[in-house]
Short mmCIF file of C-alpha atoms in Angstrom, two decimals:
data_model
loop_
_atom_site.label_atom_id
_atom_site.label_comp_id
_atom_site.label_asym_id
_atom_site.label_seq_id
_atom_site.Cartn_x
_atom_site.Cartn_y
_atom_site.Cartn_z
CA MET R 172 88.39 131.44 78.01
CA GLY R 173 85.69 133.93 77.14
CA ASN R 174 82.23 134.09 78.68
CA PRO R 175 79.79 131.16 78.82
CA MET R 176 77.75 130.22 75.77
CA LYS R 177 73.99 129.92 75.87
CA ILE R 178 73.03 126.51 74.53
CA ARG R 179 69.45 125.37 74.15
CA ALA R 180 68.66 121.86 72.97
CA ALA R 181 65.16 120.47 72.62
CA SER R 182 64.05 117.12 71.30
CA LYS R 183 60.77 116.60 69.47
CA ASP R 184 59.61 113.67 67.35
CA GLY R 185 63.05 112.08 67.36
CA ILE R 186 64.84 115.25 66.21
CA THR R 187 66.95 117.43 68.47
CA GLU R 188 67.19 121.12 67.63
CA VAL R 189 70.22 122.93 69.03
CA LYS R 190 70.53 126.71 69.27
CA VAL R 191 73.76 128.30 70.39
CA LEU R 192 74.68 131.89 71.23
CA ILE R 193 78.38 132.53 71.70
CA SER R 194 80.02 135.52 73.34
CA HIS R 195 82.81 136.55 70.96
CA GLU R 196 83.98 139.77 69.28
CA MET R 197 84.48 138.26 65.80
CA GLU R 198 86.77 141.08 64.64
CA THR R 199 87.37 141.00 60.90
CA GLY R 200 90.80 142.60 61.02
CA GLN R 201 89.50 145.15 58.52
CA ARG R 202 87.99 147.59 60.96
CA LYS R 203 89.72 150.71 62.31
CA ASP R 204 89.36 151.96 65.88
CA SER R 205 88.66 155.59 66.80
CA ALA R 206 92.40 156.36 66.63
CA GLY R 207 92.56 155.03 63.07
CA ALA R 208 94.53 151.88 63.92
CA ILE R 209 93.48 148.54 62.45
CA VAL R 210 91.76 146.35 65.03
CA PRO R 211 93.49 142.99 64.70
CA ALA R 212 91.47 140.02 63.49
CA TRP R 213 90.02 137.99 66.35
CA PHE R 214 87.47 135.37 65.47
CA ILE R 215 86.34 131.82 66.12
CA LYS R 216 87.77 129.47 63.51
CA GLU R 217 86.45 126.11 64.53
CA LEU R 218 83.39 124.92 66.36
CA THR R 219 82.37 121.38 67.19
CA ALA R 220 79.10 120.18 68.68
CA LYS R 221 78.65 116.78 70.27
CA HIS R 222 75.69 114.74 71.41
CA ASN R 223 77.05 112.77 74.35
CA ASP R 224 80.40 111.80 72.79
CA LYS R 225 79.38 111.75 69.14
CA VAL R 226 80.21 114.71 66.90
CA VAL R 227 77.00 116.08 65.37
CA LEU R 228 78.43 119.20 63.72
CA SER R 229 81.90 120.44 62.94
CA SER R 230 82.21 123.87 61.44
CA GLU R 231 84.76 126.34 60.23
CA PHE R 232 84.07 130.06 60.55
CA GLY R 233 85.55 133.01 58.73
CA SER R 234 85.71 136.48 60.28
CA SER R 235 82.47 137.50 58.57
CA VAL R 236 80.35 135.50 60.98
CA SER R 237 78.56 138.12 63.14
CA LYS R 238 79.74 139.27 66.54
CA ASN R 239 78.25 137.08 69.28
CA PRO R 240 77.65 134.24 66.81
CA TYR R 241 74.37 132.39 66.62
CA LEU R 242 74.02 128.87 65.31
CA ALA R 243 71.02 126.56 64.93
CA PHE R 244 70.99 123.01 63.60
CA LYS R 245 69.13 119.72 63.96
CA PHE R 246 70.16 116.11 64.33
CA LYS R 247 68.32 112.81 64.51
CA GLY R 248 68.13 111.16 67.91
CA GLY R 249 68.90 112.69 71.26
CA ALA R 250 66.69 112.05 74.25
CA LYS R 251 65.62 114.37 77.01
CA GLY R 252 68.35 114.44 79.63
CA ASP R 253 71.18 113.71 77.16
CA LYS R 254 74.09 116.13 76.99
CA VAL R 255 74.92 118.41 74.09
CA SER R 256 78.29 120.14 74.25
CA VAL R 257 79.76 122.85 72.06
CA SER R 258 83.46 123.77 71.80
CA TRP R 259 85.13 126.56 69.88
CA THR R 260 88.69 127.64 69.16
CA ASP R 261 89.60 131.10 67.92
CA ASN R 262 92.51 132.42 65.87
CA LYS R 263 94.40 133.41 69.04
CA GLY R 264 94.24 129.82 70.23
CA ASP R 265 91.72 130.58 72.93
CA SER R 266 88.97 128.01 73.39
CA ARG R 267 85.92 127.19 75.41
CA THR R 268 83.48 124.33 75.95
CA ASP R 269 80.00 124.50 77.44
CA GLU R 270 77.24 121.96 77.67
CA ALA R 271 73.50 121.78 78.04
CA THR R 272 70.93 119.11 78.76
CA ILE R 273 68.38 118.25 76.10
CA ALA R 274 64.92 119.38 77.17
CA MET S 5 54.97 132.95 57.22
CA ARG S 6 51.83 134.74 58.31
CA GLN S 7 53.56 138.06 57.98
CA GLY S 8 54.40 137.21 54.38
CA ASN S 9 50.76 136.56 53.58
CA LYS S 10 49.68 139.78 55.14
CA TYR S 11 52.20 141.59 53.03
CA LEU S 12 50.92 139.95 49.84
CA THR S 13 47.35 141.06 50.47
CA LEU S 14 48.57 144.53 51.24
CA ALA S 15 50.56 144.61 48.04
CA THR S 16 47.57 143.40 46.02
CA LEU S 17 45.37 146.06 47.53
CA LEU S 18 47.93 148.71 46.79
CA ALA S 19 48.29 147.47 43.25
CA MET S 20 44.52 147.71 42.79
CA ALA S 21 44.51 151.22 44.17
CA GLY S 22 46.86 151.82 41.27
CA GLY S 23 49.71 154.26 41.07
CA MET S 24 48.79 156.35 44.06
CA GLY S 25 51.23 156.85 46.91
CA SER S 26 53.95 154.72 45.38
CA THR S 27 56.71 156.10 47.60
CA ALA S 28 54.66 155.43 50.70
CA ALA S 29 54.01 151.91 49.39
CA LEU S 30 57.72 151.38 48.85
CA ALA S 31 58.53 152.57 52.35
CA ASP S 32 55.78 150.34 53.76
CA LYS S 33 57.09 147.38 51.82
CA SER S 34 60.56 147.98 53.24
CA THR S 35 59.19 148.40 56.75
CA ASP S 36 57.33 145.13 56.32
CA GLU S 37 60.44 143.32 55.10
CA ILE S 38 62.40 144.80 57.98
CA ALA S 39 59.74 143.55 60.39
CA LYS S 40 60.40 140.10 58.93
CA TYR S 41 64.13 140.59 59.40
CA ARG S 42 63.64 141.60 63.03
CA GLN S 43 61.45 138.57 63.63
CA MET S 44 64.16 136.31 62.22
CA ILE S 45 66.76 137.58 64.66
CA ALA S 46 64.44 137.88 67.67
CA ASP S 47 65.03 134.25 68.65
CA GLY S 48 68.52 134.23 70.01
CA ASN S 49 68.77 137.83 71.20
CA PRO S 50 72.43 138.22 72.24
CA SER S 51 71.17 140.09 75.34
CA GLU S 52 70.90 136.58 76.78
CA LEU S 53 74.69 136.48 77.02
CA SER S 54 74.78 139.71 79.05
CA ALA S 55 71.86 138.54 81.18
CA ALA S 56 73.67 135.29 82.04
CA GLN S 57 76.73 137.28 83.13
CA GLY S 58 74.49 139.65 85.09
CA GLU S 59 72.80 136.83 86.98
CA GLU S 60 76.22 135.50 87.92
CA LEU S 61 77.33 138.98 89.06
CA TRP S 62 74.15 139.44 91.10
CA LYS S 63 75.11 136.38 93.15
CA THR S 64 78.85 137.06 93.30
CA LYS S 65 80.41 138.44 96.48
CA ARG S 66 82.25 141.62 95.46
CA GLY S 67 83.51 144.97 96.73
CA PRO S 68 85.13 146.04 100.03
CA LYS S 69 82.27 144.40 101.97
CA ASN S 70 82.59 141.17 100.00
CA ALA S 71 78.84 140.80 99.59
CA SER S 72 76.50 139.83 96.78
CA LEU S 73 73.51 141.89 95.59
CA GLU S 74 71.04 139.19 96.55
CA GLN S 75 69.60 141.36 99.34
CA CYS S 76 69.15 144.39 97.06
CA ASP S 77 65.68 145.93 97.24
CA LEU S 78 64.61 147.04 93.77
CA GLY S 79 61.25 148.19 95.08
CA LEU S 80 59.39 144.93 95.59
CA GLY S 81 61.34 143.86 98.68
CA ALA S 82 64.84 142.61 99.38
CA GLY S 83 66.04 140.16 96.74
CA ILE S 84 62.94 140.27 94.52
CA VAL S 85 64.00 140.64 90.89
CA LYS S 86 61.01 139.23 89.05
CA GLY S 87 58.84 142.07 87.76
CA ALA S 88 60.91 144.74 89.54
CA SER S 89 61.99 146.75 86.51
CA ALA S 90 58.39 146.98 85.21
CA GLN S 91 57.72 149.27 88.18
CA LEU S 92 60.80 151.47 87.85
CA PRO S 93 61.51 154.37 88.18
CA ARG S 94 59.88 154.70 91.60
CA PHE S 95 60.18 156.74 94.78
CA PHE S 96 62.32 155.00 97.43
CA LYS S 97 61.75 155.98 101.05
CA ASP S 98 65.16 154.77 102.24
CA THR S 99 67.07 157.14 99.95
CA GLY S 100 64.35 159.78 99.77
CA LYS S 101 64.82 159.81 96.01
CA VAL S 102 63.16 158.81 92.77
CA GLN S 103 65.49 156.19 91.26
CA ASP S 104 65.66 154.34 88.00
CA LEU S 105 67.05 150.83 87.80
CA GLU S 106 70.64 151.96 87.37
CA THR S 107 70.73 154.52 90.17
CA ARG S 108 68.96 152.03 92.46
CA LEU S 109 71.60 149.43 91.65
CA MET S 110 74.31 151.97 92.50
CA THR S 111 72.64 152.41 95.91
CA CYS S 112 72.70 148.62 96.46
CA MET S 113 76.30 148.36 95.30
CA GLU S 114 77.26 151.09 97.76
CA THR S 115 75.28 149.92 100.80
CA LEU S 116 75.67 146.16 100.38
CA GLN S 117 79.05 145.88 98.69
CA GLY S 118 80.75 149.14 99.60
CA ILE S 119 81.37 150.02 95.95
CA ASP S 120 81.63 153.78 95.47
CA PRO S 121 78.99 155.02 92.96
CA LYS S 122 81.72 157.20 91.42
CA THR S 123 83.33 154.08 90.00
CA VAL S 124 80.21 153.74 87.84
CA VAL S 125 79.48 157.42 87.24
CA ASN S 126 83.02 158.31 86.14
CA GLU S 127 83.56 155.20 84.01
CA LYS S 128 83.21 154.97 80.23
CA TRP S 129 80.30 153.11 78.61
CA LEU S 130 80.81 149.33 78.66
CA LYS S 131 83.99 149.56 80.70
CA GLY S 132 84.74 148.52 84.29
CA GLU S 133 81.91 148.95 86.76
CA ARG S 134 79.70 150.46 84.08
CA ASP S 135 80.01 147.25 82.11
CA THR S 136 79.14 145.33 85.28
CA MET S 137 76.11 147.59 85.55
CA ALA S 138 75.04 146.78 81.97
CA SER S 139 75.19 143.03 82.66
CA LEU S 140 73.21 143.40 85.89
CA VAL S 141 70.62 145.47 84.05
CA ALA S 142 70.36 142.84 81.29
CA TYR S 143 69.62 140.19 83.91
CA ILE S 144 67.08 142.25 85.82
CA VAL S 145 65.09 143.54 82.83
CA THR S 146 64.91 140.04 81.37
CA GLU S 147 63.09 139.04 84.56
CA SER S 148 60.35 141.59 83.78
CA ASN S 149 59.73 140.54 80.20
CA GLY S 150 56.01 140.25 79.55
CA GLU S 151 54.99 142.14 82.71
CA LYS S 152 52.78 145.22 82.62
CA ILE S 153 54.47 148.61 82.90
CA ASN S 154 53.20 149.83 86.26
CA ILE S 155 54.64 153.12 87.49
CA ASP S 156 53.33 154.36 90.83
CA MET S 157 52.65 158.05 90.28
CA LYS S 158 51.08 158.70 93.71
CA PRO S 159 54.15 160.06 95.57
CA ALA S 160 54.55 163.82 95.22
CA GLU S 161 58.20 163.28 94.30
CA MET S 162 57.12 161.28 91.25
CA LYS S 163 54.78 164.05 90.13
CA LYS S 164 57.61 166.56 90.46
CA MET S 165 59.90 164.35 88.40
CA TYR S 166 57.21 163.90 85.77
CA GLU S 167 56.85 167.66 85.34
CA LEU S 168 60.61 168.07 85.14
CA GLY S 169 60.80 165.25 82.59
CA LYS S 170 58.08 166.77 80.46
CA MET S 171 59.92 170.08 80.48
CA ALA S 172 63.16 168.38 79.51
CA PHE S 173 61.38 166.55 76.69
CA TYR S 174 60.31 169.82 75.07
CA TYR S 175 63.38 171.85 76.01
CA ARG S 176 65.25 172.97 72.92
CA SER S 177 69.01 173.26 73.08
CA GLY S 178 72.23 172.82 71.18
CA PRO S 179 73.37 174.24 67.83
CA MET S 180 70.40 172.67 66.02
CA ASP S 181 67.86 173.91 68.56
CA PHE S 182 66.51 170.34 68.88
CA ALA S 183 64.39 168.92 71.66
CA CYS S 184 63.40 165.31 72.18
CA SER S 185 60.06 166.41 70.80
CA THR S 186 61.69 167.44 67.50
CA CYS S 187 62.20 163.77 66.69
CA HIS S 188 59.77 161.98 68.98
CA ALA S 189 56.50 163.88 68.86
CA ASP S 190 55.07 162.86 65.50
CA THR S 191 53.20 159.81 64.39
CA ASN S 192 54.77 158.26 61.30
CA LYS S 193 58.13 159.92 61.58
CA ARG S 194 61.06 158.02 60.14
CA ILE S 195 64.80 158.49 60.07
CA ARG S 196 66.26 156.34 57.32
CA LEU S 197 63.94 153.36 57.63
CA GLN S 198 63.66 153.62 61.39
CA ASP S 199 60.21 154.31 62.75
CA LEU S 200 60.43 156.89 65.51
CA PRO S 201 57.79 156.40 68.17
CA ASP S 202 55.65 159.32 69.31
CA LEU S 203 56.75 159.25 72.92
CA ARG S 204 53.93 161.56 74.02
CA SER S 205 51.31 158.88 73.35
CA GLN S 206 50.73 155.79 75.49
CA LYS S 207 51.25 153.52 72.48
CA GLY S 208 54.43 155.23 71.35
CA ALA S 209 55.89 155.42 74.83
CA ALA S 210 55.05 151.75 75.47
CA ALA S 211 56.83 150.79 72.23
CA GLY S 212 59.85 153.00 72.89
CA TRP S 213 60.26 152.84 76.65
CA GLY S 214 59.01 149.25 76.85
CA SER S 215 61.65 147.88 74.48
CA TRP S 216 64.67 149.41 76.23
CA PRO S 217 67.28 148.39 77.51
CA ALA S 218 68.24 146.54 74.34
CA TYR S 219 70.94 144.80 72.34
CA ARG S 220 72.06 147.04 69.52
CA VAL S 221 72.77 145.13 66.37
CA SER S 222 74.83 147.95 64.84
CA SER S 223 77.36 148.02 67.66
CA GLY S 224 76.90 144.47 68.92
CA GLN S 225 76.46 145.87 72.42
CA PHE S 226 73.88 145.72 75.15
CA TRP S 227 72.76 149.24 76.07
CA THR S 228 71.06 150.35 79.28
CA MET S 229 68.41 153.10 79.36
CA GLN S 230 71.00 155.58 80.67
CA HIS S 231 73.11 154.73 77.63
CA ARG S 232 70.12 155.16 75.29
CA LEU S 233 69.27 158.57 76.75
CA ASN S 234 72.86 159.70 76.66
CA ASP S 235 72.99 158.85 72.96
CA CYS S 236 69.75 160.76 72.33
CA TYR S 237 71.37 163.85 73.80
CA ARG S 238 74.28 163.20 71.48
CA GLN S 239 71.80 162.96 68.56
CA GLN S 240 70.50 166.29 69.77
CA ARG S 241 74.08 167.66 69.54
CA THR S 242 73.85 168.73 73.18
CA ALA S 243 76.14 168.26 76.16
CA GLU S 244 75.76 164.72 77.46
CA PRO S 245 74.08 164.47 80.86
CA ILE S 246 75.94 163.08 83.87
CA TYR S 247 75.29 159.37 84.41
CA GLY S 248 72.25 158.91 86.64
CA SER S 249 71.60 162.66 86.94
CA ASP S 250 68.12 164.01 87.74
CA VAL S 251 67.31 165.00 84.17
CA THR S 252 67.81 161.41 82.94
CA ILE S 253 65.58 160.05 85.71
CA ALA S 254 62.98 162.74 85.08
CA LEU S 255 62.84 161.84 81.37
CA SER S 256 62.51 158.18 82.33
CA VAL S 257 59.62 158.96 84.69
CA TYR S 258 57.93 160.99 81.95
CA MET S 259 58.26 158.22 79.36
CA ALA S 260 57.59 155.29 81.68
CA SER S 261 54.47 156.77 83.24
CA THR S 262 53.15 157.71 79.79
CA ALA S 263 53.71 154.05 78.86
CA ASN S 264 51.76 152.78 81.91
CA GLY S 265 49.68 149.72 81.08
CA GLY S 266 51.91 148.71 78.17
CA THR S 267 53.90 145.50 78.08
CA VAL S 268 57.57 145.19 78.99
CA LEU S 269 59.42 143.87 75.94
CA THR S 270 62.91 143.98 77.43
CA PRO S 271 65.55 143.15 76.57
CA GLY S 272 64.86 144.65 73.15
CA LEU S 273 66.72 144.05 69.92
CA LYS S 274 67.46 147.24 68.02
CA ARG S 275 69.17 148.46 64.90
CA MET O 299 101.27 137.92 82.35
CA ASN O 300 98.25 135.94 83.29
CA ASN O 301 97.59 135.47 79.64
CA GLN O 302 101.01 134.12 78.97
CA ARG O 303 100.72 131.54 81.68
CA ARG O 304 97.37 130.53 80.30
CA ASN O 305 98.81 130.13 76.81
CA VAL O 306 101.68 127.98 77.97
CA LEU O 307 99.31 125.83 79.93
CA LYS O 308 96.99 125.53 77.02
CA THR O 309 99.54 124.54 74.43
CA GLY O 310 100.86 121.94 76.78
CA SER O 311 97.67 120.43 78.06
CA GLY O 312 95.72 121.12 74.88
CA ALA O 313 97.89 118.93 72.72
CA ALA O 314 97.99 116.25 75.38
CA LEU O 315 94.24 116.33 75.74
CA LEU O 316 93.75 115.98 72.00
CA SER O 317 95.90 112.90 71.80
CA VAL O 318 94.21 111.37 74.83
CA LEU O 319 90.82 111.96 73.30
CA ALA O 320 91.97 110.63 69.96
CA ALA O 321 93.49 107.57 71.61
CA ALA O 322 90.28 106.94 73.50
CA GLY O 323 88.49 107.05 70.15
CA ILE O 324 86.31 109.88 71.38
CA ILE O 325 87.26 112.05 68.46
CA ALA O 326 88.27 110.61 65.14
CA PRO O 327 91.81 111.85 64.41
CA GLY O 328 90.71 113.23 61.05
CA MET O 329 88.10 115.36 62.74
CA ALA O 330 90.29 116.74 65.50
CA LEU O 331 93.12 117.63 63.23
CA ALA O 332 91.12 118.84 60.24
CA GLU O 333 92.90 122.03 59.27
CA TRP O 334 90.87 125.22 59.04
CA ASN O 335 90.74 125.75 55.27
CA LYS O 336 92.93 128.86 55.04
CA THR O 337 93.03 128.92 51.24
CA ALA O 338 89.24 128.91 51.04
CA PHE O 339 88.72 131.55 53.75
CA ASP O 340 91.45 133.81 52.31
CA ALA O 341 90.13 133.56 48.76
CA LYS O 342 88.50 136.73 47.48
CA SER O 343 86.39 135.76 44.46
CA MET O 344 83.61 133.20 44.35
CA ALA O 345 85.53 131.18 41.77
CA ASP O 346 88.71 130.95 43.86
CA THR O 347 86.71 130.07 46.96
CA LEU O 348 84.84 127.28 45.20
CA LYS O 349 88.10 125.93 43.83
CA ALA O 350 89.66 125.93 47.31
CA LEU O 351 86.65 124.02 48.59
CA GLY O 352 87.11 121.45 45.82
CA ALA O 353 83.82 122.49 44.26
CA ALA O 354 84.93 124.01 40.96
CA ALA O 355 81.63 123.80 39.07
CA PRO O 356 78.63 123.21 41.33
CA ALA O 357 75.28 122.62 39.62
CA GLU O 358 72.40 124.98 40.38
CA SER O 359 69.75 123.08 42.29
CA LYS O 360 66.15 123.76 43.27
CA ASP O 361 66.67 121.35 46.14
CA VAL O 362 69.01 123.78 47.87
CA GLN O 363 67.70 126.89 49.61
CA VAL O 364 69.29 129.98 51.06
CA THR O 365 67.18 131.15 53.99
CA GLY O 366 67.29 134.81 54.95
CA PRO O 367 65.38 138.08 54.74
CA ASP O 368 64.95 140.05 51.49
CA ILE O 369 66.20 143.14 53.29
CA ALA O 370 68.51 143.31 56.29
CA GLU O 371 68.20 146.42 58.41
CA ASN O 372 71.81 146.12 59.42
CA GLY O 373 74.64 144.35 57.66
CA ALA O 374 76.32 143.55 60.97
CA VAL O 375 73.76 140.86 61.68
CA VAL O 376 72.17 139.13 58.70
CA PRO O 377 70.36 135.87 59.49
CA VAL O 378 71.22 133.35 56.79
CA GLY O 379 71.05 129.63 56.52
CA VAL O 380 71.16 126.65 54.21
CA THR O 381 68.55 123.95 53.85
CA SER O 382 68.44 121.12 51.35
CA THR O 383 66.31 118.12 50.55
CA LEU O 384 69.16 116.40 48.66
CA PRO O 385 70.25 112.97 50.00
CA ASN O 386 73.42 112.32 52.03
CA VAL O 387 74.48 115.90 52.53
CA THR O 388 77.91 115.88 54.18
CA MET O 389 78.84 119.55 53.91
CA VAL O 390 77.14 122.93 53.55
CA ALA O 391 78.73 126.34 53.20
CA ILE O 392 77.63 129.98 53.06
CA LEU O 393 79.28 132.38 50.61
CA ILE O 394 78.68 136.12 50.25
CA GLU O 395 79.66 137.22 46.78
CA LYS O 396 80.47 140.88 47.53
CA ASN O 397 82.23 140.42 50.88
CA PRO O 398 86.03 140.93 50.92
CA ASN O 399 86.37 137.17 51.44
CA ALA O 400 83.44 135.27 49.98
CA LEU O 401 83.41 132.28 52.33
CA SER O 402 81.65 132.94 55.61
CA ALA O 403 81.27 129.50 57.18
CA SER O 404 81.29 125.84 56.29
CA PHE O 405 79.73 122.97 58.18
CA ASN O 406 80.54 119.27 58.09
CA LEU O 407 77.44 117.24 58.76
CA PRO O 408 77.96 113.70 60.08
CA ALA O 409 75.26 111.15 59.21
CA GLY O 410 72.10 111.97 61.17
CA THR O 411 72.59 115.74 61.16
CA GLU O 412 70.03 117.47 58.95
CA ALA O 413 70.93 119.66 56.01
CA ASN O 414 69.51 122.66 57.84
CA VAL O 415 71.95 125.09 59.43
CA GLN O 416 71.19 128.69 60.39
CA THR O 417 73.63 131.38 61.44
CA ARG O 418 74.22 135.15 61.19
CA VAL O 419 76.79 136.89 59.04
CA LYS O 420 78.17 140.35 58.32
CA MET O 421 77.56 141.85 54.90
CA GLY O 422 79.33 144.99 53.70
CA GLN O 423 76.70 145.70 51.07
CA THR O 424 73.78 144.24 49.13
CA SER O 425 74.93 140.94 47.65
CA ASN O 426 74.03 137.52 46.37
CA VAL O 427 74.30 134.95 49.13
CA TYR O 428 75.15 131.44 47.98
CA ALA O 429 74.46 128.13 49.66
CA LEU O 430 76.85 125.37 48.67
CA VAL O 431 75.89 121.78 49.42
CA LYS O 432 77.78 118.52 48.99
CA SER O 433 75.40 115.63 48.39
CA ASP O 434 76.53 112.10 47.50
CA GLY O 435 79.97 113.57 46.84
CA LYS O 436 78.76 116.15 44.32
CA PHE O 437 78.38 119.91 44.78
CA TYR O 438 75.17 121.89 44.30
CA MET O 439 74.41 125.55 44.76
CA ALA O 440 71.60 128.09 45.12
CA ASN O 441 71.54 131.83 45.70
CA LYS O 442 69.41 134.66 47.00
CA GLU O 443 69.96 138.38 46.88
CA ILE O 444 69.86 140.08 50.28
CA LYS O 445 69.63 143.86 50.36
CA VAL O 446 71.46 145.64 53.12
CA THR O 447 70.30 149.10 54.19
CA LEU O 448 73.34 149.72 56.37
CA GLY O 449 76.71 148.04 55.84
CA GLY O 450 78.09 145.81 58.53
CA CYS O 451 81.80 146.20 58.01
CA GLY O 452 83.40 148.96 59.96
CA GLY O 453 81.00 149.31 62.68
#
């Protein structure tokens, strides 16, 4: 489930720029906790962004993407008021989808 | 872009000056590059995630009294969040105390929601009610971004706190015999590549006080001012103060009032 | 226990939802079921990673850029990105040569999405950062060294 993402989408001159902040630990599985035990890997593996129902980005992450991942990209089209949604799935099978309106 | 150009001219000037102060030049070059790095990550400060949770928590009915915090008075009147943290700490008549944002929130949690302050005070950083506190703080300080730091020093209680804070700032303790002033009372002091602000000056205090609470890149955590101060005592190798205790509020009054007139840059983004 | 219930629910409804979406043509089956490229993400060296991505010998290209700072104050958060002026870019990826696993992230870009993706990665130490780009079915690459003053692996 996780906490909500922050998605900002703005269209200008026919291009929509999307910026996403995601709440996620992104544990590498290589870090030790204070007791010396390995903290198990826990990271987002797949992320898909859609404009209305069309996929505009599909990505695969490794565990070296930073904690609380940030992502910015641009696509052609997209009008003010349209929806942009972002979904992720992590290595534990947890997932989340949030959406924003293009400003 | 502009920053890059500025750096080039600086480099050219230094090159013309020839040979002199090459270590200083190297450090300045690094500081400049780090400024560029900070600028690159400033857009998309992960504090936004904590702030969003905090806003939700502010409106959520919780605690034995099943109430939200929407009627909490942070100093500007019940329910007013915008600009509130720019004027904290302040003296509150209803409690008869000088309170910082966190201790004031504990008062609201207790009176409105019936949540015992001990559940915050005795908790670990970023756990349970103290984590709730951090999210609330993230929300509230975001609502003061860009405001002027404006601490009301008229009440006698504030003056008393200021004097106590000043004393605490210079008070040496611990095995290293450090005081806050050991690390924070010099212009141009650096640890690693970190500039340490001179917290005695208006400019330094505005930069230091004004940019906390902040998201810490190194830990990937949002830290409140209480958390920041606690860690400074740890840096000082001294016993850590009790959460929300007078000495932490006194230090905050000392720093905040010195910073008066500066701009609130919270939530900050720090190493 | 809550978790368990959630997992059961998810496996059940998740699979059903996928097939419904696929049937409705909302997501192309290929896209929904594209397997996370385990071989590529588990690969250690640059060479093995490139091979796993099907990009054995990418050509160096001036039309590909790695964006990022010269120095990162903290390796836990290093802003990096890929931009390219090459035509028909369908995939971009970010590789960190000296990380335990070189591949950090890869992005499939449907037509209309610009070859301009920015993210943030962890770097254990100073390293070359590579941008890999697939344009018109061929692979191209560029790199930039990013210095790290404080490593980002381990906390």
